[in-house]
Coordinates of C-alpha atoms in Angstrom, one line a residue:
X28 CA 232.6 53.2 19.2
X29 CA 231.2 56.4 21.1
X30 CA 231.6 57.0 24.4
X31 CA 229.2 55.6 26.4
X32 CA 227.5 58.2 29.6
X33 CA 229.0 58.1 33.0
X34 CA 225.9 59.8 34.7
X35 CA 223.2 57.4 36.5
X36 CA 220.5 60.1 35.5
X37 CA 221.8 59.4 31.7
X38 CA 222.8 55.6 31.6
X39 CA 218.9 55.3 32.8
X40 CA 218.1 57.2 29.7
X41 CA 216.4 60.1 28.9
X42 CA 212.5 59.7 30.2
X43 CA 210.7 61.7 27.5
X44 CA 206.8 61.5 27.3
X45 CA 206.5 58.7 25.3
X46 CA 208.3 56.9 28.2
X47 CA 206.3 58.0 30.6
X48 CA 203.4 56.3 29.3
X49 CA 205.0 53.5 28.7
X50 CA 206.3 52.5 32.2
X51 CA 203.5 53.7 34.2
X52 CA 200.7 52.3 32.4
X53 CA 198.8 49.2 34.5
X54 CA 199.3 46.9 31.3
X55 CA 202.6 46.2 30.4
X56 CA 203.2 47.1 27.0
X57 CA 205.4 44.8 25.9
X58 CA 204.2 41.4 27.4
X59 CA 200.6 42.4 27.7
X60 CA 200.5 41.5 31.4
X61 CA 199.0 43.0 34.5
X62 CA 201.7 45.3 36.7
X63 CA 199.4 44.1 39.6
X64 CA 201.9 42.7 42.3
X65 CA 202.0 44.8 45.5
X66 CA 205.9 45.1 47.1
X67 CA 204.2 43.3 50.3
X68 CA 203.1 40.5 47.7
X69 CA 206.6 39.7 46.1
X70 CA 208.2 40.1 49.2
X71 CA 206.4 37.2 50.9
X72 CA 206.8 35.2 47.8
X73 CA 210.4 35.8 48.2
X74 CA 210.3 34.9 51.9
X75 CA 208.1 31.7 51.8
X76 CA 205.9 31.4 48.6
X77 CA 207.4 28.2 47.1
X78 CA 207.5 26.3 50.4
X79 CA 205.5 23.1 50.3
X80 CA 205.7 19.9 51.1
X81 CA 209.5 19.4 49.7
X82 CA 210.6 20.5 53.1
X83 CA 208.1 19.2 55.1
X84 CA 208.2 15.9 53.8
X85 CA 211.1 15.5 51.6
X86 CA 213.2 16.5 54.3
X87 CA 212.3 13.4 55.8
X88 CA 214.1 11.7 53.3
X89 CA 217.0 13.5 53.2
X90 CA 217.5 13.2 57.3
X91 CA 217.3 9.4 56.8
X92 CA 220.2 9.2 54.1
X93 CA 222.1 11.6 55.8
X94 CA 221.4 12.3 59.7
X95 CA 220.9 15.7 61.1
X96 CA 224.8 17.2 60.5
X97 CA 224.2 16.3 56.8
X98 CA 220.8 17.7 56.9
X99 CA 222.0 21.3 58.1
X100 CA 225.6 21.1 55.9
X101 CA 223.5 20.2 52.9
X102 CA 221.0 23.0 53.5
X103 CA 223.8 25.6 54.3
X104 CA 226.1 24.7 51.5
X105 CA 223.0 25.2 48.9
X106 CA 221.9 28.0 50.6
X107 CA 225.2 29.6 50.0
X108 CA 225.0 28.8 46.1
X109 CA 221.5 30.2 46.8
X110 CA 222.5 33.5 47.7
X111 CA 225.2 33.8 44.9
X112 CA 222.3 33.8 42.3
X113 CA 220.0 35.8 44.0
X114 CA 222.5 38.3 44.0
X115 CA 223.7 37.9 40.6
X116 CA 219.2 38.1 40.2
X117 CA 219.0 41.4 41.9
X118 CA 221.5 43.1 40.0
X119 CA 219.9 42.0 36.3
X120 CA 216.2 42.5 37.6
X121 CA 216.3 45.6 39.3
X122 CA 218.0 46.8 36.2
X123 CA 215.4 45.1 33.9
X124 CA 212.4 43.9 35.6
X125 CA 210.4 44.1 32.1
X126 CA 210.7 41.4 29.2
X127 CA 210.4 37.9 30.3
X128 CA 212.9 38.0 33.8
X129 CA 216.2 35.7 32.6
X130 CA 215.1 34.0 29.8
X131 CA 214.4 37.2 28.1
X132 CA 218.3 38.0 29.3
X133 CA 219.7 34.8 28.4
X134 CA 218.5 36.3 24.9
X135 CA 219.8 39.5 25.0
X136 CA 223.4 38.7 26.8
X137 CA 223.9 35.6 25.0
X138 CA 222.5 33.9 22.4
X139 CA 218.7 33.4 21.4
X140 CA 219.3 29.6 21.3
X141 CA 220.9 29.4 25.1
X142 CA 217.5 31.3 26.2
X143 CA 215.2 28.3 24.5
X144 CA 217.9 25.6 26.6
X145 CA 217.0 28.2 29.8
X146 CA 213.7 28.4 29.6
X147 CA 212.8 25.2 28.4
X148 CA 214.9 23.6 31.1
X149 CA 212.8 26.2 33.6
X150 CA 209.6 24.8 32.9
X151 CA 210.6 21.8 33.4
X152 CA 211.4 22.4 36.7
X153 CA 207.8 23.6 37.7
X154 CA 205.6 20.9 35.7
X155 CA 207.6 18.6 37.7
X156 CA 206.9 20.4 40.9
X157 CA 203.3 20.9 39.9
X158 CA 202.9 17.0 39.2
X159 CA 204.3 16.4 42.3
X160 CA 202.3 18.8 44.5
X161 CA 199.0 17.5 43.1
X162 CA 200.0 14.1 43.9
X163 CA 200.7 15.1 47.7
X164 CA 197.1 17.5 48.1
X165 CA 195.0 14.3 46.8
X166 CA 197.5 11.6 49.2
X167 CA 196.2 14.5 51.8
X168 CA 192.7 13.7 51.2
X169 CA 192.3 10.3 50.4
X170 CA 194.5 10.0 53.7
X171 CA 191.4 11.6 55.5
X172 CA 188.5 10.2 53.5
X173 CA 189.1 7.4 50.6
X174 CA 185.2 7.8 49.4
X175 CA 186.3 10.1 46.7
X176 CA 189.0 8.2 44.3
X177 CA 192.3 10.4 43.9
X178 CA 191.6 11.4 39.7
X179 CA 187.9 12.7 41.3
X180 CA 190.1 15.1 43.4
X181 CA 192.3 15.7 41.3
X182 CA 189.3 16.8 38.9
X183 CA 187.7 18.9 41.8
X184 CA 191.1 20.6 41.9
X185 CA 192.4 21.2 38.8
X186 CA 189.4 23.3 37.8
X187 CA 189.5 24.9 41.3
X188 CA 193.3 26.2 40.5
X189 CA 192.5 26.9 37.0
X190 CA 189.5 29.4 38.0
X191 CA 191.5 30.9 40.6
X192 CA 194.6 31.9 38.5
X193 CA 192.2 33.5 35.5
X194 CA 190.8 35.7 38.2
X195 CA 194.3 37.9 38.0
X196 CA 197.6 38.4 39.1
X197 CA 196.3 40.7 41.9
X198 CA 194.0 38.0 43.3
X199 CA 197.0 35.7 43.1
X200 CA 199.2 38.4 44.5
X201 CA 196.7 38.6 47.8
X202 CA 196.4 34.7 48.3
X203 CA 200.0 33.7 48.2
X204 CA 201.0 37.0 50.9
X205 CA 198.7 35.2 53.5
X206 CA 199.1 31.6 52.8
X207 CA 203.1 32.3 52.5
X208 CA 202.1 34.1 55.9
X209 CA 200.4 30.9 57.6
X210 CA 203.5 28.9 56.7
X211 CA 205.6 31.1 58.5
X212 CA 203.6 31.0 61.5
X213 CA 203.6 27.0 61.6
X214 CA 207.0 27.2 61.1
X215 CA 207.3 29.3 63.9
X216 CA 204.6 27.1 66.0
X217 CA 206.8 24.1 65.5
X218 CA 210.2 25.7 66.0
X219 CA 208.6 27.0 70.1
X220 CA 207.3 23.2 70.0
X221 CA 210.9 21.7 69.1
X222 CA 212.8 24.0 72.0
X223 CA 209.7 23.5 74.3
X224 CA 210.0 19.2 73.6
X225 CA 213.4 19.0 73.6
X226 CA 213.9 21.0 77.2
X227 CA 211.7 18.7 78.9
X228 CA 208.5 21.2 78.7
X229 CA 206.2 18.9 77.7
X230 CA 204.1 17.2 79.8
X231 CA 205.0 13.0 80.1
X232 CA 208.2 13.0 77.3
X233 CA 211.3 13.2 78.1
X234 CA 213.9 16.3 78.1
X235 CA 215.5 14.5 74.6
X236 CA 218.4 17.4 74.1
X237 CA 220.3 16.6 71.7
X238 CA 219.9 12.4 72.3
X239 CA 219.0 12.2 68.1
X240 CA 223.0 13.5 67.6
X241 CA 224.2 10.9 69.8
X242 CA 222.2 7.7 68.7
X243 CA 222.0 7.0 65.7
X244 CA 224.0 9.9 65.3
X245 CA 224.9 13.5 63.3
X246 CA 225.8 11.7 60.4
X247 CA 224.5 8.7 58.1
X248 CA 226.6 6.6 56.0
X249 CA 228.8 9.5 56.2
X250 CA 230.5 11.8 53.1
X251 CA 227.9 9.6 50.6
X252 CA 225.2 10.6 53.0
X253 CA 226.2 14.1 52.8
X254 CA 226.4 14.3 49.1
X255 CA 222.5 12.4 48.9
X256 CA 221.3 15.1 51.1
X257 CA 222.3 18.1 48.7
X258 CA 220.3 16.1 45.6
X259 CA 217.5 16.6 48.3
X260 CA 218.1 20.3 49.7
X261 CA 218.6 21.5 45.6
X262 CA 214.8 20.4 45.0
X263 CA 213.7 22.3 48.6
X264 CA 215.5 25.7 46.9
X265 CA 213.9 25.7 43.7
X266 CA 211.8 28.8 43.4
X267 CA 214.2 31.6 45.1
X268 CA 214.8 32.8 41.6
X269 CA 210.9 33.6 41.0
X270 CA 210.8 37.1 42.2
X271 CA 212.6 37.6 38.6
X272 CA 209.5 35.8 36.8
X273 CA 206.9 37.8 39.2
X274 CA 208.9 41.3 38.6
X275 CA 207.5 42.0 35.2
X276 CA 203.8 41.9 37.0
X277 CA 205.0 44.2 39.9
X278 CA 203.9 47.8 40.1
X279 CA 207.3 49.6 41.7
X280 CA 210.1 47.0 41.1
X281 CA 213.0 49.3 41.5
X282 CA 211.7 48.9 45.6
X283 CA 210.1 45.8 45.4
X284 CA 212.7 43.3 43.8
X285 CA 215.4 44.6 45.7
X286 CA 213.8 44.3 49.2
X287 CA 212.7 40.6 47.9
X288 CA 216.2 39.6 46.8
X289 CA 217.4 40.5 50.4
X290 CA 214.4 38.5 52.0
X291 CA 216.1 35.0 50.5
X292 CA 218.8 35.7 53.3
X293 CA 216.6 34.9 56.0
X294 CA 214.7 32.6 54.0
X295 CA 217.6 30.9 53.8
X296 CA 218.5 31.4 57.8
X297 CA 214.7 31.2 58.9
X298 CA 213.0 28.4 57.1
X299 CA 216.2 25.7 55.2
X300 CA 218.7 26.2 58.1
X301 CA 215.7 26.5 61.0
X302 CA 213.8 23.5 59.6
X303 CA 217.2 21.6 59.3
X304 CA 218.0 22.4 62.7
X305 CA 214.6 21.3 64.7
X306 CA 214.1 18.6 62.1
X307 CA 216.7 16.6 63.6
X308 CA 216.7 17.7 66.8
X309 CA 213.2 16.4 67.3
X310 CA 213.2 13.6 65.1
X311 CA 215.5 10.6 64.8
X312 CA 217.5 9.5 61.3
X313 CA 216.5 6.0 61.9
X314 CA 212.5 6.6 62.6
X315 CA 210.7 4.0 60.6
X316 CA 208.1 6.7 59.3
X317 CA 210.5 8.5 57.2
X318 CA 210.7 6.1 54.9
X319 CA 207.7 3.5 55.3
X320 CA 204.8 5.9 56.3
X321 CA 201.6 4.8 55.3
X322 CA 201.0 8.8 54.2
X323 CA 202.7 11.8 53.2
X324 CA 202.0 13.3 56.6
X325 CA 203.8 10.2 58.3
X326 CA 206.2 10.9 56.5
X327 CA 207.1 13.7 57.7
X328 CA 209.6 14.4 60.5
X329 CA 207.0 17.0 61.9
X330 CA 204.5 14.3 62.3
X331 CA 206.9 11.9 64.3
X332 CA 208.3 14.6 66.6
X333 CA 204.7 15.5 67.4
X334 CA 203.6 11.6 67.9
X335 CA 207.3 10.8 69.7
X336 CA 205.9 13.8 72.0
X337 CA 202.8 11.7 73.3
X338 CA 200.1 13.4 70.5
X339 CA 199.3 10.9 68.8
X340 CA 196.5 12.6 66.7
X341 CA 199.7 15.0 66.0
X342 CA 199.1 13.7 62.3
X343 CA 195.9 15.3 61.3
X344 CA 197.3 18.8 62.5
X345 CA 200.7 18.4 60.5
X346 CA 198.3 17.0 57.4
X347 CA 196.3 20.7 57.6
X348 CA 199.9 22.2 57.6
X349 CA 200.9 20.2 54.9
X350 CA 197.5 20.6 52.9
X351 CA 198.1 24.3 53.2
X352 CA 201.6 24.4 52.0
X353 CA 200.1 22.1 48.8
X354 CA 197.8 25.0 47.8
X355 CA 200.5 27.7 48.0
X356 CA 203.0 25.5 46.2
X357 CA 200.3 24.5 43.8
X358 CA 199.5 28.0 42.8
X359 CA 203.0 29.4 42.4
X360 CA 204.0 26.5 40.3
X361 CA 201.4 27.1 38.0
X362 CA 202.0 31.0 38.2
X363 CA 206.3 30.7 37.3
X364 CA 205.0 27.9 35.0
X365 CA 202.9 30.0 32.5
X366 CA 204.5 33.0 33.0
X367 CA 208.0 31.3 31.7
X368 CA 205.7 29.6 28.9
X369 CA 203.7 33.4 27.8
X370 CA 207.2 35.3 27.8
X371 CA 209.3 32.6 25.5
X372 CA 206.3 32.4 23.1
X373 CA 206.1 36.2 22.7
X374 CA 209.6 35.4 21.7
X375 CA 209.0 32.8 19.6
X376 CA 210.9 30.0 21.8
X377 CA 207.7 28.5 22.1
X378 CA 204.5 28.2 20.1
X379 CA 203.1 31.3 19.2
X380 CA 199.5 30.6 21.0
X381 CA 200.7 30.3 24.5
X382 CA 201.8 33.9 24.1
X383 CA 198.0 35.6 24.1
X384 CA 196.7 37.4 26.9
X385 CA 193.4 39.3 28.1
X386 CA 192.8 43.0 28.2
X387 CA 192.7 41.8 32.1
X388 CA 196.5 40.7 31.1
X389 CA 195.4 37.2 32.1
X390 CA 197.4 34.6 29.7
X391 CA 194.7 32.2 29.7
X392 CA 196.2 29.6 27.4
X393 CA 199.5 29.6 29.3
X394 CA 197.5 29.0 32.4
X395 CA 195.9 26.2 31.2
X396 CA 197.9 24.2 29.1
X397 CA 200.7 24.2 32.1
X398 CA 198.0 23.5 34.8
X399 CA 197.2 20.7 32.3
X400 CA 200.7 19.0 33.3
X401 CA 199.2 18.4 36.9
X402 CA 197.8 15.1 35.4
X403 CA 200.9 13.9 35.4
X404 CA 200.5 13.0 39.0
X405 CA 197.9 10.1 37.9
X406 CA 200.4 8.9 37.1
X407 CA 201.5 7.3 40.4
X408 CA 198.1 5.7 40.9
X409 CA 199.4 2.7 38.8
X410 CA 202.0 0.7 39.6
X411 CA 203.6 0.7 36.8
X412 CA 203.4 4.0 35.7
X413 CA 204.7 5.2 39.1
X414 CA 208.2 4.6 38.2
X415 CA 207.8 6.7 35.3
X416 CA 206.1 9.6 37.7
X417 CA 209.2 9.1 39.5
X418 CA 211.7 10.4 37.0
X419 CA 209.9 12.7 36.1
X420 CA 209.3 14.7 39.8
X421 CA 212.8 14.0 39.9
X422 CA 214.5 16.0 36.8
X423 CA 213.8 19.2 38.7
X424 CA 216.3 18.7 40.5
X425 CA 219.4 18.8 37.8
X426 CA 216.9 21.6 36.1
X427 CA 217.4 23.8 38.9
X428 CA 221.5 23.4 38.5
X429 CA 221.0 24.4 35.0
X430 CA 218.7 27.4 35.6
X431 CA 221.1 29.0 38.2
X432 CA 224.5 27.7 36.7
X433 CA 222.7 29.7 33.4
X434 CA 221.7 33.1 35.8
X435 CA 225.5 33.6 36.8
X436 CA 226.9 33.3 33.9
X437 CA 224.4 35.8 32.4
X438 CA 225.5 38.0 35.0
X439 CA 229.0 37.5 34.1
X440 CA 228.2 38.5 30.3
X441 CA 226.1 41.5 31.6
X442 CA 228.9 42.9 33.8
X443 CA 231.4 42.4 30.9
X444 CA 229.1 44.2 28.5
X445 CA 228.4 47.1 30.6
X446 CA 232.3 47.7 31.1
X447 CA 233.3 47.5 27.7
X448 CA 230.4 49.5 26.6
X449 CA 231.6 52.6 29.0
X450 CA 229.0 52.6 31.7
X451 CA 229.8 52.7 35.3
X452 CA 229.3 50.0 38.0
X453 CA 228.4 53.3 40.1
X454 CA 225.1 53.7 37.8
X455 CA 223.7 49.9 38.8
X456 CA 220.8 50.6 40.7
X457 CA 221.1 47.4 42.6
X458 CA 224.9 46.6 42.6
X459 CA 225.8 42.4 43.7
X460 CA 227.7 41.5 46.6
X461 CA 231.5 40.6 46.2
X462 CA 231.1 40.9 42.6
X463 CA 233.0 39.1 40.3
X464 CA 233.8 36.1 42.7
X465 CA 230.3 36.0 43.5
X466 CA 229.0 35.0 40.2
X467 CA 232.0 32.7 39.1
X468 CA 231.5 31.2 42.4
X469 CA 227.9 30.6 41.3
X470 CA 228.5 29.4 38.1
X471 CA 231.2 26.9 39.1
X472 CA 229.1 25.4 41.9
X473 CA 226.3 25.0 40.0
X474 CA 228.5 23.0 37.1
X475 CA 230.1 20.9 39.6
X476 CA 226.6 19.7 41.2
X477 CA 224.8 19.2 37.5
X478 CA 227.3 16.7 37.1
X479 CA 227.7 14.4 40.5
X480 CA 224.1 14.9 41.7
X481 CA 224.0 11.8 40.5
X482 CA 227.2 9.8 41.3
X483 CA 225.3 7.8 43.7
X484 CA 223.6 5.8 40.4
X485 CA 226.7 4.5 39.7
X486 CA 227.3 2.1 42.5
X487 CA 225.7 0.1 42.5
X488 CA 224.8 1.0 38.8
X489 CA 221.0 2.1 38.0
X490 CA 220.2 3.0 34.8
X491 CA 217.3 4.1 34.9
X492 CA 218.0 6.3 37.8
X493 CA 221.0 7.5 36.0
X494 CA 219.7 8.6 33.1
X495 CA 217.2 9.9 35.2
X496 CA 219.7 11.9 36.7
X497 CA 221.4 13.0 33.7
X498 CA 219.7 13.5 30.6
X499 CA 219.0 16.9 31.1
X500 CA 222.5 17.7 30.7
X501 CA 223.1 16.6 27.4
X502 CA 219.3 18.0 26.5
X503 CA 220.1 21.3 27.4
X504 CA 223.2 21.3 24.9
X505 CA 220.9 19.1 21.6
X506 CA 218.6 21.9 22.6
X507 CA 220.7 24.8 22.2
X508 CA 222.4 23.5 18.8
X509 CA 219.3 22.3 17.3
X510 CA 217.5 26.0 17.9
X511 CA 220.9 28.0 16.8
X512 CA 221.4 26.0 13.7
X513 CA 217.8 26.3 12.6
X514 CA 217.5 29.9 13.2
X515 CA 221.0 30.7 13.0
X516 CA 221.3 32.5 15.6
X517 CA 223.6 34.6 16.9
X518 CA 225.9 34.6 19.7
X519 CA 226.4 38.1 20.6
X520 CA 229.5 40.4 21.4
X521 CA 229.9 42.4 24.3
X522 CA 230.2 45.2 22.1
X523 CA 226.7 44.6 20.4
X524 CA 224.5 43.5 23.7
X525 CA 221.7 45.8 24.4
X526 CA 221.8 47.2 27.6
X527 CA 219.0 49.5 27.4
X528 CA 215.6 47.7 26.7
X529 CA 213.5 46.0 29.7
X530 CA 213.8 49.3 32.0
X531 CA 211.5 50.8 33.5
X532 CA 210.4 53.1 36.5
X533 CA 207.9 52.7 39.3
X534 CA 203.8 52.6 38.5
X535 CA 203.6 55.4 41.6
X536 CA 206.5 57.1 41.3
X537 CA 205.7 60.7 39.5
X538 CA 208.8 61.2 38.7
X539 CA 212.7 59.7 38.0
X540 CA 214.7 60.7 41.2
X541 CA 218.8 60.3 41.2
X542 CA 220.0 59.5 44.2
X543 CA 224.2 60.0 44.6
X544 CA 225.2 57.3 47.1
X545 CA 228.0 58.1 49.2
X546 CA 230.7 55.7 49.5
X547 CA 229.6 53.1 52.3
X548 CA 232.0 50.8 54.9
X549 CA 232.3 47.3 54.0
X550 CA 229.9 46.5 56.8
X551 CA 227.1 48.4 55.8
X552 CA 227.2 47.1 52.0
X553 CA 226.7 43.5 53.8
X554 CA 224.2 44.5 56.2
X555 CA 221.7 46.1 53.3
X556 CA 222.7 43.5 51.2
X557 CA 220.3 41.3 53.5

């Protein structure tokens, strides 16, 4: 084989005019979609787009099962597996933010067939999500005015989402910067409220401290209460990785994913570690709400810290909160949904239709026939039927295990391929932290929670719950055989793995610019890392 360059100005490859046009035109040429995103807009996204009413509600659950140590252990220790594969992410989509994010690299590093498990497995995740955020936005309303029966709301907001993502990724772009920017600032609201309630500031309540700690306690039903919590915090997580999907549609990715990757840090500190924190400071693991509130917004440990505090009406405020979160969430799912769905059927990993789009570089059909799997939250309006809603909501969170476990590992095969292939670690534009424990650490956490998320169907033994739990797993592997052995695919060797297609420079930059870095302390390669 031919030596390969050493040079970051030549790995890039040589920019002649025909690659000019290509990577600054405002329609991607290859996927046909808008490069609309601002570096503000996928940076917010990064920071708080996906957060909805998972943690604002769902962490209710998980504080009950497990108690307020539980809550911030399972939150950290996720958070840490978090990290891994953003960083494993930053690498790969700095590199090759064109193309269809990892599914397009599961393709290209490993086998054809592995992408359709990958990105199959992906959308499952947000249909699930998407189900289950519709569900909570019409409890939200029917909670406040039961005139209007939940599939007439539903109605009223399916077509309401539907118009609002065929006006363009720009438009989408805009809304979820300044929703994602409200969410922060009622995080931030209720974080002064939780130091301001639990030092004795307000008015009539006691000073509580750190009474919730104490009785009933930092744990509940102890290590199995832990191990509950992280099927719960896995869920809350899902959507880091999205920047990936989103970078394809950005107009200078070689500044904007890298600044996004290294927002997920304090994402991670900020919002999943903050909210564990004041969570259950505020609120107690034994509150009867968390578990038997008449809504969603009782449910929350928000609603009870407020109502604990002497405001009673405390739920209509947290409701708004909640309701805003719902439209965020509502519109990213549906955003990662069809964009996963457009860039596997360009592929041919899913059917061919899905893969149109608009000289706007609007995939209409994408949009729609994944907005379409909202209805699945009808679902839980019978009940019967609301057992099978259940399972469903729930297989995002083994998906999410899956999708991540799948990122490392195609980082793994990337890194190998770009040593044997002669290129230089030095010529990563992006380079990941501590790599290779990093990723194998990623990988190997990720395989170890796929498999005992469930453990806690076993005894007593569900089985619905526990195939509920599981049948992903042996899915993603029918699903990978089936597709190779029809198409005979190949799985490819280091050797043959293109490494150069998917790049591409900034919309406004005028021209490529190689920078030499200098050889940086330890300290400093952590500190920009984040």
């Amino acid at each position: 084989m031919a030596d390969r360059p050493k040079n970051a100005a030549v790995a890039m490859g040589s920019v002649d005019g025909d690659t000019d046009i290509s990577d600054f035109r405002k329609i991607d040429p290859e996927s046909g979609v808008k490069r609309g995103l601002k570096t503000r807009h996928l940076s917010m996204m990064a920071l708080a787009g996906i957060i909805g009413p998972g943690l604002l509600v769902g962490s209710g659950g998980a504080l009950s099962n497990g108690g307020p140590a539980s809550l911030i252990i399972g939150f950290g220790v996720i958070g840490i597996v978090a990290f891994s594969i953003m960083q494993s992410l930053g690498e790969l989509t700095t590199l090759y933010p064109s193309g269809g994010a990892f599914t397009k690299l599961a393709d290209r590093m490993v086998d054809p067939a592995f992408a359709v498990s990958v990105g199959w497995n992906y959308f499952i995740i947000w249909f699930a999500v998407l189900a289950n955020e519709y569900n909570a936005v019409t409890s939200i309303l029917v909670f406040w005015s039961d005139k209007v029966p939940v599939w007439g709301y539903f109605l009223l907001l399916w077509i309401a989402f539907l118009g609002f993502q065929l006006l363009g990724v720009e438009t989408f772009g805009e809304a979820e910067f300044w929703l994602a920017l409200l969410k922060l600032c009622g995080l931030v609201a209720y974080y002064i409220f939780a130091i301001v309630y639990a030092s004795g500031g307000v008015i009539g309540a006691d000073a509580i401290g750190f009474r919730y700690w104490r009785d009933p306690g930092a744990f509940v039903d102890g290590f199995a209460g832990v191990a509950k919590v992280f099927v719960f915090c896995s869920t809350f997580y899902a959507g880091v990785e999205s920047v990936a999907v989103a970078a394809t549609e950005t107009k200078n990715p070689g500044t904007a994913v890298p600044l996004a990757i290294r927002q997920v840090f304090w994402r991670i500190i900020f919002v999943y570690l903050g909210a564990a924190f004041f969570f259950g400071l505020t609120c107690p693991a034994d509150a009867d709400g968390l578990i038997n509130g008449s809504s969603r917004a009782l449910k929350s440990p928000m609603t009870i810290a407020i109502q604990n505090a002497g405001f009673e009406n405390g739920v209509h405020l947290i409701n708004a909160f909640i309701l805003v979160t719902c439209i965020s969430a509502i519109n990213s799912s549906i955003y990662i949904a069809s964009r996963t769905l457009l860039f596997m059927a360009q592929d041919g990993k899913a059917p061919r239709f899905l893969g149109w789009t608009d000289r706007r570089g609007v995939p209409i059909p994408a949009i729609v026939f994944s907005n379409a799997f909202g209805a699945l939250s009808l679902l839980n309006i019978s009940a019967g039927a609301s057992n099978a809603y259940s399972y469903i909501v729930n297989l995002s969170g083994v998906s999410t295990f899956l999708v991540w476990g799948s990122i490392s590992f195609i980082h793994i095969r990337f890194r190998q391929a770009w040593a044997v292939q002669g290129y230089s670690v030095d010529d990563l534009p992006f380079k990941s932290l501590w790599y290779p424990w990093n990723a194998y650490f990623g990988l190997g956490a990720n395989i170890f929670l796929a498999f005992v998320q469930g453990w806690t169907t076993l005894a007593p033994f569900n089985a619905g719950n526990f195939v509920d739990a599981y049948i992903l797993l042996p899915l993603f592997g029918i699903i990978y055989v089936v597709f190779k052995l029809w198409n005979k695919t190949r799985y490819w060797n280091l050797e043959d793995i293109d490494l150069q297609s998917g790049r591409r420079r900034d919309l406004d930059e005028d021209k490529l610019v190689v920078v030499h870095i200098e050889e940086r302390p330890w300290w400093r390669k952590l500190w920009e890392s984040f």
